[in-house]
GROMACS .gro file of C-alpha atoms in nm:
model
  462
    1MET     CA    1   9.682  16.337  11.647
    2ARG     CA    2   9.360  16.545  11.697
    3ASN     CA    3   9.255  16.723  12.006
    4PRO     CA    4   9.159  16.497  12.293
    5ALA     CA    5   8.807  16.642  12.298
    6GLU     CA    6   8.768  16.513  11.928
    7LEU     CA    7   8.853  16.149  12.007
    8SER     CA    8   8.586  15.898  11.989
    9PRO     CA    9   8.526  15.655  12.287
   10ARG     CA   10   8.677  15.365  12.077
   11GLN     CA   11   8.998  15.586  12.017
   12LYS     CA   12   9.017  15.677  12.378
   13THR     CA   13   8.995  15.306  12.476
   14LEU     CA   14   9.271  15.225  12.237
   15ALA     CA   15   9.487  15.486  12.375
   16LEU     CA   16   9.425  15.379  12.721
   17ILE     CA   17   9.540  15.023  12.629
   18THR     CA   18   9.846  15.180  12.504
   19LEU     CA   19   9.920  15.351  12.837
   20ILE     CA   20   9.850  15.039  13.025
   21THR     CA   21  10.114  14.839  12.823
   22ALA     CA   22  10.351  15.092  12.931
   23LEU     CA   23  10.243  15.054  13.284
   24VAL     CA   24  10.286  14.672  13.264
   25LEU     CA   25  10.634  14.704  13.126
   26GLU     CA   26  10.742  14.941  13.400
   27ILE     CA   27  10.617  14.718  13.685
   28VAL     CA   28  10.705  14.384  13.550
   29ASP     CA   29  11.061  14.489  13.519
   30MET     CA   30  11.076  14.579  13.874
   31THR     CA   31  10.990  14.224  14.001
   32ILE     CA   32  11.091  14.001  13.709
   33VAL     CA   33  11.459  14.017  13.807
   34ASN     CA   34  11.428  13.845  14.149
   35THR     CA   35  11.335  13.514  14.005
   36ALA     CA   36  11.613  13.536  13.744
   37LEU     CA   37  11.883  13.670  13.962
   38PRO     CA   38  12.026  13.329  14.069
   39SER     CA   39  12.070  13.247  13.685
   40ILE     CA   40  12.217  13.588  13.611
   41LYS     CA   41  12.466  13.558  13.904
   42ALA     CA   42  12.585  13.207  13.775
   43SER     CA   43  12.592  13.313  13.409
   44LEU     CA   44  12.773  13.640  13.442
   45GLY     CA   45  12.984  13.550  13.757
   46ALA     CA   46  12.833  13.856  13.914
   47ASP     CA   47  12.958  13.930  14.275
   48ALA     CA   48  12.692  14.019  14.563
   49ARG     CA   49  12.736  14.387  14.504
   50ALA     CA   50  12.646  14.356  14.139
   51SER     CA   51  12.369  14.123  14.206
   52GLN     CA   52  12.205  14.391  14.446
   53TRP     CA   53  12.267  14.667  14.188
   54ILE     CA   54  12.095  14.477  13.935
   55VAL     CA   55  11.769  14.471  14.161
   56ALA     CA   56  11.823  14.807  14.333
   57GLY     CA   57  11.956  15.018  14.048
   58TYR     CA   58  11.627  15.012  13.869
   59SER     CA   59  11.435  15.152  14.160
   60LEU     CA   60  11.706  15.395  14.256
   61ALA     CA   61  11.709  15.558  13.904
   62PHE     CA   62  11.350  15.555  13.865
   63ALA     CA   63  11.296  15.730  14.196
   64LEU     CA   64  11.554  16.004  14.142
   65LEU     CA   65  11.427  16.100  13.788
   66LEU     CA   66  11.059  16.054  13.846
   67MET     CA   67  10.969  16.400  13.931
   68ALA     CA   68  11.195  16.533  13.657
   69GLY     CA   69  11.010  16.310  13.403
   70GLY     CA   70  10.670  16.464  13.493
   71ARG     CA   71  10.812  16.812  13.446
   72LEU     CA   72  10.943  16.714  13.087
   73GLY     CA   73  10.596  16.599  12.989
   74ASP     CA   74  10.461  16.931  13.119
   75SER     CA   75  10.706  17.133  12.901
   76TYR     CA   76  10.760  16.923  12.583
   77GLY     CA   77  10.428  16.724  12.557
   78TYR     CA   78  10.299  16.406  12.720
   79ARG     CA   79  10.290  16.198  12.390
   80ARG     CA   80  10.640  16.304  12.270
   81MET     CA   81  10.796  16.219  12.618
   82PHE     CA   82  10.596  15.900  12.645
   83VAL     CA   83  10.735  15.780  12.314
   84PHE     CA   84  11.082  15.901  12.387
   85GLY     CA   85  11.061  15.706  12.733
   86VAL     CA   86  10.926  15.386  12.571
   87ILE     CA   87  11.222  15.396  12.301
   88GLY     CA   88  11.468  15.453  12.579
   89PHE     CA   89  11.314  15.180  12.793
   90THR     CA   90  11.336  14.933  12.496
   91LEU     CA   91  11.683  15.008  12.409
   92SER     CA   92  11.809  14.964  12.753
   93SER     CA   93  11.616  14.630  12.792
   94ALA     CA   94  11.792  14.521  12.475
   95ALA     CA   95  12.119  14.629  12.640
   96CYS     CA   96  12.029  14.433  12.945
   97GLY     CA   97  11.968  14.129  12.740
   98MET     CA   98  12.295  14.151  12.565
   99ALA     CA   99  12.496  14.225  12.866
  100THR     CA  100  12.806  14.007  12.913
  101THR     CA  101  12.917  14.130  13.254
  102GLY     CA  102  12.761  14.212  13.580
  103THR     CA  103  12.878  14.579  13.541
  104GLY     CA  104  12.727  14.614  13.200
  105LEU     CA  105  12.402  14.467  13.318
  106VAL     CA  106  12.401  14.715  13.628
  107ALA     CA  107  12.448  14.999  13.373
  108ALA     CA  108  12.160  14.893  13.155
  109ARG     CA  109  11.942  14.843  13.448
  110LEU     CA  110  12.027  15.203  13.554
  111MET     CA  111  11.922  15.321  13.211
  112GLN     CA  112  11.606  15.108  13.233
  113GLY     CA  113  11.501  15.284  13.552
  114ALA     CA  114  11.583  15.643  13.417
  115THR     CA  115  11.399  15.584  13.092
  116GLY     CA  116  11.106  15.436  13.276
  117ALA     CA  117  11.097  15.760  13.500
  118ILE     CA  118  11.032  15.947  13.179
  119MET     CA  119  10.775  15.717  13.048
  120ALA     CA  120  10.568  15.638  13.361
  121PRO     CA  121  10.427  15.996  13.454
  122GLN     CA  122  10.316  16.058  13.099
  123SER     CA  123  10.063  15.773  13.152
  124MET     CA  124   9.904  15.932  13.439
  125ALA     CA  125   9.894  16.273  13.263
  126LEU     CA  126   9.738  16.149  12.951
  127VAL     CA  127   9.465  15.967  13.160
  128GLN     CA  128   9.388  16.321  13.303
  129VAL     CA  129   9.382  16.460  12.941
  130LEU     CA  130   9.176  16.182  12.787
  131PHE     CA  131   8.916  16.144  13.036
  132SER     CA  132   8.665  16.361  13.251
  133PRO     CA  133   8.700  16.357  13.623
  134LEU     CA  134   8.419  16.108  13.677
  135GLU     CA  135   8.555  15.873  13.401
  136ARG     CA  136   8.906  15.889  13.563
  137VAL     CA  137   8.778  15.699  13.863
  138SER     CA  138   8.721  15.375  13.686
  139ARG     CA  139   9.038  15.416  13.469
  140MET     CA  140   9.266  15.482  13.765
  141ALA     CA  141   9.106  15.176  13.937
  142MET     CA  142   9.198  14.971  13.633
  143PHE     CA  143   9.539  15.105  13.665
  144GLY     CA  144   9.562  14.995  14.011
  145VAL     CA  145   9.426  14.646  13.948
  146ILE     CA  146   9.633  14.585  13.650
  147GLY     CA  147   9.958  14.716  13.822
  148GLY     CA  148   9.897  14.456  14.096
  149LEU     CA  149   9.854  14.196  13.854
  150ALA     CA  150  10.163  14.282  13.671
  151ALA     CA  151  10.367  14.285  13.994
  152ILE     CA  152  10.254  13.930  14.047
  153ALA     CA  153  10.305  13.821  13.685
  154GLY     CA  154  10.681  13.948  13.693
  155PRO     CA  155  10.826  13.661  13.891
  156ILE     CA  156  10.606  13.403  13.716
  157LEU     CA  157  10.682  13.526  13.379
  158GLY     CA  158  11.060  13.530  13.457
  159GLY     CA  159  11.041  13.166  13.571
  160MET     CA  160  10.852  13.058  13.270
  161LEU     CA  161  11.081  13.235  13.024
  162ILE     CA  162  11.402  13.073  13.183
  163GLU     CA  163  11.232  12.737  13.210
  164ALA     CA  164  11.143  12.751  12.842
  165ASN     CA  165  11.502  12.867  12.742
  166LEU     CA  166  11.353  13.022  12.431
  167PHE     CA  167  11.626  13.020  12.136
  168GLU     CA  168  11.887  12.920  12.423
  169LEU     CA  169  11.854  13.265  12.562
  170GLY     CA  170  11.820  13.155  12.929
  171TRP     CA  171  11.778  13.457  13.153
  172ARG     CA  172  11.833  13.714  12.876
  173ALA     CA  173  11.469  13.649  12.755
  174VAL     CA  174  11.325  13.837  13.066
  175PHE     CA  175  11.468  14.143  12.916
  176LEU     CA  176  11.450  14.086  12.553
  177ILE     CA  177  11.090  14.017  12.573
  178ASN     CA  178  11.032  14.391  12.615
  179LEU     CA  179  11.152  14.454  12.256
  180PRO     CA  180  10.831  14.356  12.065
  181VAL     CA  181  10.622  14.494  12.327
  182GLY     CA  182  10.817  14.831  12.340
  183ILE     CA  183  10.796  14.857  11.960
  184GLY     CA  184  10.430  14.802  11.969
  185ALA     CA  185  10.391  15.064  12.229
  186VAL     CA  186  10.589  15.319  12.034
  187ILE     CA  187  10.389  15.270  11.720
  188ALA     CA  188  10.062  15.277  11.908
  189GLY     CA  189  10.169  15.587  12.101
  190LEU     CA  190  10.248  15.783  11.772
  191MET     CA  191   9.922  15.666  11.627
  192LEU     CA  192   9.665  15.675  11.907
  193LEU     CA  193   9.780  15.920  12.180
  194PRO     CA  194   9.690  16.284  12.177
  195GLU     CA  195   9.939  16.570  12.156
  196ALA     CA  196   9.885  16.765  12.496
  197ARG     CA  197  10.107  16.957  12.736
  198SER     CA  198  10.057  17.154  13.031
  199GLY     CA  199   9.931  17.510  13.005
  200ARG     CA  200  10.162  17.615  13.284
  201PRO     CA  201  10.471  17.389  13.273
  202ALA     CA  202  10.653  17.418  13.607
  203GLY     CA  203  11.011  17.444  13.480
  204TYR     CA  204  11.305  17.258  13.593
  205ASP     CA  205  11.527  17.254  13.886
  206PHE     CA  206  11.839  17.059  13.777
  207VAL     CA  207  12.052  17.174  14.073
  208GLY     CA  208  11.790  17.012  14.305
  209ILE     CA  209  11.783  16.709  14.110
  210GLY     CA  210  12.168  16.689  14.103
  211LEU     CA  211  12.196  16.738  14.486
  212PHE     CA  212  11.917  16.490  14.588
  213GLY     CA  213  12.087  16.246  14.327
  214LEU     CA  214  12.438  16.276  14.492
  215ALA     CA  215  12.280  16.239  14.844
  216MET     CA  216  12.108  15.917  14.738
  217ALA     CA  217  12.430  15.791  14.562
  218ALA     CA  218  12.628  15.860  14.874
  219LEU     CA  219  12.386  15.678  15.078
  220PHE     CA  220  12.333  15.364  14.857
  221TRP     CA  221  12.690  15.321  14.725
  222PRO     CA  222  12.834  15.215  15.051
  223LEU     CA  223  12.516  15.022  15.178
  224ILE     CA  224  12.504  14.797  14.881
  225GLY     CA  225  12.761  14.525  14.930
  226ALA     CA  226  12.825  14.643  15.285
  227GLY     CA  227  12.923  14.306  15.410
  228GLU     CA  228  13.194  14.243  15.158
  229ALA     CA  229  13.550  14.238  15.257
  230GLY     CA  230  13.764  14.524  15.169
  231ARG     CA  231  13.535  14.793  15.262
  232GLY     CA  232  13.762  15.084  15.359
  233ALA     CA  233  13.751  15.446  15.460
  234PHE     CA  234  13.622  15.573  15.136
  235HIS     CA  235  13.287  15.388  15.184
  236PHE     CA  236  13.246  15.534  15.522
  237VAL     CA  237  13.325  15.891  15.427
  238THR     CA  238  13.088  15.848  15.138
  239LEU     CA  239  12.811  15.739  15.369
  240LEU     CA  240  12.880  16.044  15.600
  241ALA     CA  241  12.847  16.266  15.315
  242ALA     CA  242  12.488  16.159  15.236
  243ALA     CA  243  12.350  16.377  15.521
  244PRO     CA  244  12.514  16.715  15.450
  245LEU     CA  245  12.417  16.648  15.067
  246GLY     CA  246  12.067  16.597  15.167
  247TRP     CA  247  12.052  16.892  15.387
  248ALA     CA  248  12.200  17.111  15.104
  249ALA     CA  249  11.931  16.974  14.863
  250TRP     CA  250  11.660  17.052  15.114
  251ARG     CA  251  11.783  17.403  15.160
  252HIS     CA  252  11.814  17.457  14.798
  253VAL     CA  253  11.458  17.355  14.732
  254ALA     CA  254  11.322  17.578  15.029
  255ARG     CA  255  11.518  17.871  14.889
  256ARG     CA  256  11.383  17.822  14.546
  257VAL     CA  257  11.003  17.799  14.667
  258ARG     CA  258  11.057  18.120  14.890
  259ALA     CA  259  11.191  18.295  14.558
  260GLY     CA  260  10.881  18.188  14.358
  261ASP     CA  261  11.102  17.970  14.127
  262SER     CA  262  11.030  17.617  14.018
  263ALA     CA  263  11.133  17.347  14.264
  264LEU     CA  264  11.099  16.973  14.303
  265PHE     CA  265  10.837  17.005  14.582
  266ASP     CA  266  10.733  17.241  14.850
  267PRO     CA  267  10.894  17.164  15.186
  268ALA     CA  268  10.566  17.294  15.353
  269LEU     CA  269  10.404  16.947  15.264
  270PHE     CA  270  10.634  16.801  15.537
  271THR     CA  271  10.457  17.014  15.799
  272ILE     CA  272  10.149  16.803  15.754
  273PRO     CA  273  10.176  16.513  16.001
  274THR     CA  274   9.988  16.258  15.786
  275PHE     CA  275  10.200  16.327  15.500
  276ARG     CA  276  10.538  16.330  15.679
  277LYS     CA  277  10.465  16.018  15.891
  278GLY     CA  278  10.284  15.828  15.605
  279LEU     CA  279  10.592  15.911  15.367
  280ALA     CA  280  10.826  15.761  15.639
  281LEU     CA  281  10.606  15.456  15.661
  282SER     CA  282  10.603  15.422  15.290
  283VAL     CA  283  10.972  15.403  15.280
  284VAL     CA  284  11.031  15.163  15.566
  285PHE     CA  285  10.744  14.929  15.435
  286ALA     CA  286  10.878  14.938  15.077
  287ALA     CA  287  11.206  14.835  15.212
  288ALA     CA  288  11.078  14.545  15.413
  289GLY     CA  289  10.862  14.424  15.117
  290ALA     CA  290  11.139  14.446  14.860
  291GLY     CA  291  11.394  14.280  15.088
  292PHE     CA  292  11.161  13.995  15.164
  293LEU     CA  293  11.083  13.919  14.798
  294LEU     CA  294  11.437  13.943  14.699
  295VAL     CA  295  11.540  13.695  14.969
  296PHE     CA  296  11.236  13.457  14.925
  297ALA     CA  297  11.306  13.416  14.537
  298PHE     CA  298  11.686  13.378  14.572
  299ALA     CA  299  11.683  13.150  14.878
  300LEU     CA  300  11.416  12.907  14.720
  301GLN     CA  301  11.651  12.832  14.439
  302ALA     CA  302  11.979  12.870  14.617
  303GLU     CA  303  11.890  12.697  14.956
  304ARG     CA  304  11.595  12.473  14.856
  305GLY     CA  305  11.701  12.382  14.517
  306GLN     CA  306  11.389  12.494  14.341
  307THR     CA  307  11.353  12.580  13.959
  308PRO     CA  308  11.282  12.945  13.859
  309LEU     CA  309  10.941  12.850  13.721
  310PHE     CA  310  10.837  12.693  14.064
  311THR     CA  311  10.981  12.988  14.246
  312GLY     CA  312  10.771  13.230  14.032
  313LEU     CA  313  10.456  13.007  14.062
  314LEU     CA  314  10.501  13.018  14.433
  315HIS     CA  315  10.462  13.408  14.429
  316MET     CA  316  10.091  13.355  14.355
  317PRO     CA  317   9.965  13.307  14.688
  318TYR     CA  318  10.135  13.608  14.809
  319GLY     CA  319   9.979  13.811  14.523
  320PHE     CA  320   9.631  13.671  14.578
  321GLY     CA  321   9.664  13.772  14.951
  322ALA     CA  322   9.795  14.124  14.860
  323MET     CA  323   9.487  14.166  14.640
  324PHE     CA  324   9.233  14.071  14.905
  325GLY     CA  325   9.432  14.283  15.148
  326ILE     CA  326   9.400  14.582  14.919
  327GLY     CA  327   9.066  14.543  14.759
  328VAL     CA  328   8.876  14.411  15.050
  329MET     CA  329   9.038  14.478  15.385
  330SER     CA  330   9.200  14.830  15.333
  331ARG     CA  331   8.920  14.963  15.118
  332ASN     CA  332   8.636  14.856  15.362
  333PHE     CA  333   8.806  14.905  15.696
  334LEU     CA  334   9.027  15.212  15.664
  335PRO     CA  335   8.745  15.471  15.682
  336ARG     CA  336   8.619  15.289  16.003
  337LEU     CA  337   8.928  15.163  16.176
  338GLY     CA  338   9.193  15.423  16.050
  339ARG     CA  339   9.546  15.366  16.146
  340TRP     CA  340   9.478  15.023  16.302
  341VAL     CA  341   9.435  14.867  15.974
  342LEU     CA  342   9.798  14.943  15.900
  343VAL     CA  343   9.896  14.823  16.249
  344ILE     CA  344   9.714  14.503  16.190
  345GLY     CA  345   9.860  14.464  15.852
  346ALA     CA  346  10.218  14.517  15.931
  347GLY     CA  347  10.166  14.305  16.245
  348LEU     CA  348  10.040  14.034  16.049
  349MET     CA  349  10.316  14.047  15.787
  350LEU     CA  350  10.584  14.030  16.050
  351PRO     CA  351  10.537  13.677  16.180
  352ALA     CA  352  10.419  13.549  15.854
  353CYS     CA  353  10.718  13.661  15.646
  354THR     CA  354  10.938  13.514  15.917
  355ALA     CA  355  10.755  13.187  15.914
  356VAL     CA  356  10.783  13.163  15.524
  357LEU     CA  357  11.163  13.207  15.531
  358TYR     CA  358  11.183  12.971  15.817
  359GLY     CA  359  10.965  12.701  15.669
  360ALA     CA  360  11.111  12.734  15.319
  361THR     CA  361  11.467  12.712  15.406
  362PHE     CA  362  11.551  12.574  15.749
  363ALA     CA  363  11.248  12.367  15.844
  364GLN     CA  364  11.157  12.260  15.494
  365TRP     CA  365  10.764  12.262  15.560
  366SER     CA  366  10.528  12.133  15.286
  367TRP     CA  367  10.459  12.376  15.004
  368ALA     CA  368  10.087  12.388  15.115
  369VAL     CA  369  10.189  12.533  15.440
  370ILE     CA  370  10.422  12.785  15.274
  371GLY     CA  371  10.145  12.873  15.037
  372ALA     CA  372   9.914  12.940  15.322
  373LEU     CA  373  10.165  13.157  15.495
  374LEU     CA  374  10.233  13.345  15.175
  375VAL     CA  375   9.854  13.424  15.165
  376LEU     CA  376   9.888  13.568  15.507
  377SER     CA  377  10.201  13.778  15.435
  378GLY     CA  378  10.036  13.900  15.121
  379ALA     CA  379   9.719  14.009  15.306
  380GLY     CA  380   9.919  14.206  15.564
  381MET     CA  381  10.111  14.356  15.281
  382GLY     CA  382   9.789  14.465  15.096
  383MET     CA  383   9.626  14.599  15.416
  384THR     CA  384   9.921  14.823  15.487
  385SER     CA  385  10.026  14.920  15.122
  386GLY     CA  386   9.664  14.984  15.031
  387CYS     CA  387   9.610  15.239  15.314
  388ILE     CA  388   9.934  15.425  15.291
  389GLY     CA  389   9.854  15.626  14.971
  390PRO     CA  390   9.519  15.760  15.087
  391ILE     CA  391   9.665  15.851  15.423
  392VAL     CA  392   9.965  16.038  15.265
  393VAL     CA  393   9.748  16.257  15.051
  394SER     CA  394   9.455  16.277  15.312
  395ARG     CA  395   9.537  16.630  15.404
  396VAL     CA  396   9.724  16.768  15.121
  397GLU     CA  397   9.563  17.065  14.927
  398ARG     CA  398   9.461  16.999  14.570
  399ASP     CA  399   9.726  17.244  14.453
  400HIS     CA  400  10.006  17.020  14.578
  401ALA     CA  401   9.825  16.688  14.491
  402GLY     CA  402  10.060  16.615  14.195
  403ALA     CA  403  10.388  16.692  14.389
  404ALA     CA  404  10.251  16.482  14.696
  405SER     CA  405  10.161  16.180  14.452
  406ALA     CA  406  10.512  16.195  14.287
  407LEU     CA  407  10.686  16.202  14.631
  408LEU     CA  408  10.480  15.913  14.757
  409LYS     CA  409  10.587  15.722  14.443
  410THR     CA  410  10.943  15.828  14.483
  411SER     CA  411  10.962  15.729  14.842
  412GLN     CA  412  10.832  15.385  14.750
  413GLN     CA  413  11.095  15.333  14.497
  414LEU     CA  414  11.370  15.467  14.729
  415GLY     CA  415  11.232  15.226  15.001
  416SER     CA  416  11.264  14.939  14.751
  417ALA     CA  417  11.617  15.013  14.681
  418LEU     CA  418  11.706  15.052  15.054
  419GLY     CA  419  11.557  14.715  15.130
  420VAL     CA  420  11.758  14.541  14.857
  421ALA     CA  421  12.067  14.718  14.989
  422LEU     CA  422  12.012  14.637  15.345
  423VAL     CA  423  11.853  14.298  15.350
  424GLY     CA  424  12.053  14.191  15.045
  425SER     CA  425  12.387  14.284  15.181
  426LEU     CA  426  12.328  14.085  15.502
  427TYR     CA  427  12.202  13.771  15.282
  428PHE     CA  428  12.490  13.757  15.069
  429ALA     CA  429  12.743  13.834  15.322
  430TRP     CA  430  12.612  13.581  15.563
  431GLY     CA  431  12.893  13.321  15.613
  432HIS     CA  432  12.682  13.065  15.793
  433ALA     CA  433  12.400  12.836  15.703
  434PHE     CA  434  12.062  12.960  15.628
  435PRO     CA  435  12.126  13.324  15.549
  436ALA     CA  436  11.753  13.382  15.484
  437LEU     CA  437  11.702  13.356  15.851
  438ALA     CA  438  11.945  13.623  15.927
  439ALA     CA  439  11.786  13.843  15.653
  440ALA     CA  440  11.439  13.775  15.822
  441GLY     CA  441  11.577  13.944  16.135
  442VAL     CA  442  11.620  14.273  15.936
  443ILE     CA  443  11.289  14.247  15.780
  444ASP     CA  444  11.119  14.201  16.111
  445ALA     CA  445  11.304  14.503  16.257
  446MET     CA  446  11.165  14.708  15.939
  447LEU     CA  447  10.808  14.582  15.992
  448ALA     CA  448  10.832  14.646  16.365
  449ILE     CA  449  10.911  15.012  16.289
  450CYS     CA  450  10.622  15.026  16.047
  451VAL     CA  451  10.397  14.918  16.344
  452VAL     CA  452  10.529  15.205  16.557
  453LEU     CA  453  10.503  15.454  16.278
  454ALA     CA  454  10.140  15.350  16.219
  455LEU     CA  455  10.055  15.389  16.580
  456ARG     CA  456  10.190  15.747  16.564
  457LEU     CA  457   9.952  15.855  16.282
  458PRO     CA  458   9.674  16.075  16.417
  459ALA     CA  459   9.353  15.902  16.542
  460ARG     CA  460   9.156  16.086  16.275
  461LEU     CA  461   9.313  16.059  15.941
  462PHE     CA  462   9.061  16.221  15.705
   0.00000   0.00000   0.00000
C-alpha cells in the first residue's frame, strides 16, 4: 500500500469504512450476547457461573490487553496488527459458534476479547495516520455515532437472528455472522489500509501486563458466581490476593517510569483530580449499565416469557434516549453546568432503571409505559456517559493523551465485567421470586455511588 499522503479522498473513504466495520464487530459482540444468553444457557446447559463468564469474559480480556494491543501496532505496524486482530476475532467467533459446552464458549469469548483488544486500537491509530487534525474531528464524531448505533443494534440483531433460526443454527448465528464480515474486513484491510507505524514505538512491559492480569483474575474469579453453593476457602483467598497483586503491579509500573523504561501508563496521571475521580466514576457507571442491560434482557425472557426478538426490539427506546442524552444534553450543557449534568443523569437513571425492572417483571406494566421509562433510563445514561470522557481527559497534558484515553476505555471494560459479576451473581443466585428486583438494589447502589462521585468532582472542570 502506498504512503498515506499519496491516497486519494476515495481511497481514504474506503479505508475509513474498513475501520468502521471493525468497530461495529467489536461493539456489537459486547451487547449481542445479552439477548442470546437464555437460549445459550438452555442449549449448552451452562450454569450461572459460565453464563456470566460468557458475557464478562469478553470485556475482561479486552480490557486487560487493550493497552498492549496499542503498543503492538506502534511497533509492528497498524495495518499488520489490524489484519492479525480481525483474523483472530473471526476465528474465535467461529469457535464461539461451534462451542458444545459452556466452558468451551467461555474460552472462545476470552479469545474474542483478546483479539478484539489487538484490533480496536489500530482503528484509532489509522484514523490519525489517514486524516489531518481538522479532518479527524468529523471522522471521530462518526465513530462515536456509529459506535452508539452498534451498541443498540447488538441486542436487536441477536433477537432477529435467533428468531430467524437460519439453517437451524439458533443462537450460534449471533457469532457465525461475524465470519463473512471478518473475511471481508481482512481482504479490505490488506487492499485499502496504509502501512504505518509509530516513529517512536513505546516498547512493552510484559511483567506489568501479567501482574495487572493476575490481579484482575484474582478479583473476578471469586466474584463471578459468588452466590453459588460450595464456594470455599480457595475463592476467599483468591479474592484477598487481588489487593497485593494490584499493589505489586502499581509499584512495578512506577519503578519503570522512574527508570525511564516503557510502562503501561504513568502513575502521575492519577494525581490529577478530574482524571482520578472521573476514572472511578467510569468504572462504577459502566458496572451499573452492564448489570442493568444483562438483567433486563434475561428477565424479559425468563420472567416475562418474551421472545429474543421482542427483547432486542425493546432495547430501542433505551438506545434512542442514550443518543439524545449524549448528542443533545451532555454536549450542550456540560460546558455550562459542569458536574451537575452527571449528577442529574445518574440521578435520573437510578429510579428509571428500578421502575423498568419492577414494571417489566413484578408489576407487568404495559409495554408503552416500559418503553417510556427506557427512554428516561437511556437519557440518564447518555447524559452521564457522554460527559465522563471529556472530564477524564480535561486536564491531562497532550503527551499523555493516548495513555489516558486507553486507561479510560480499559476502565469502562473492567467496569462492565464487574457489573456482570456482581449484579449477575445476585440475579442467578436469588432463590426467591422476581430476582430482577433484587438485582435492581445493587444497580441502585452503584448509581448512588456515581452521584456521590460526580458531586466530588471539581466545580470548574475545564
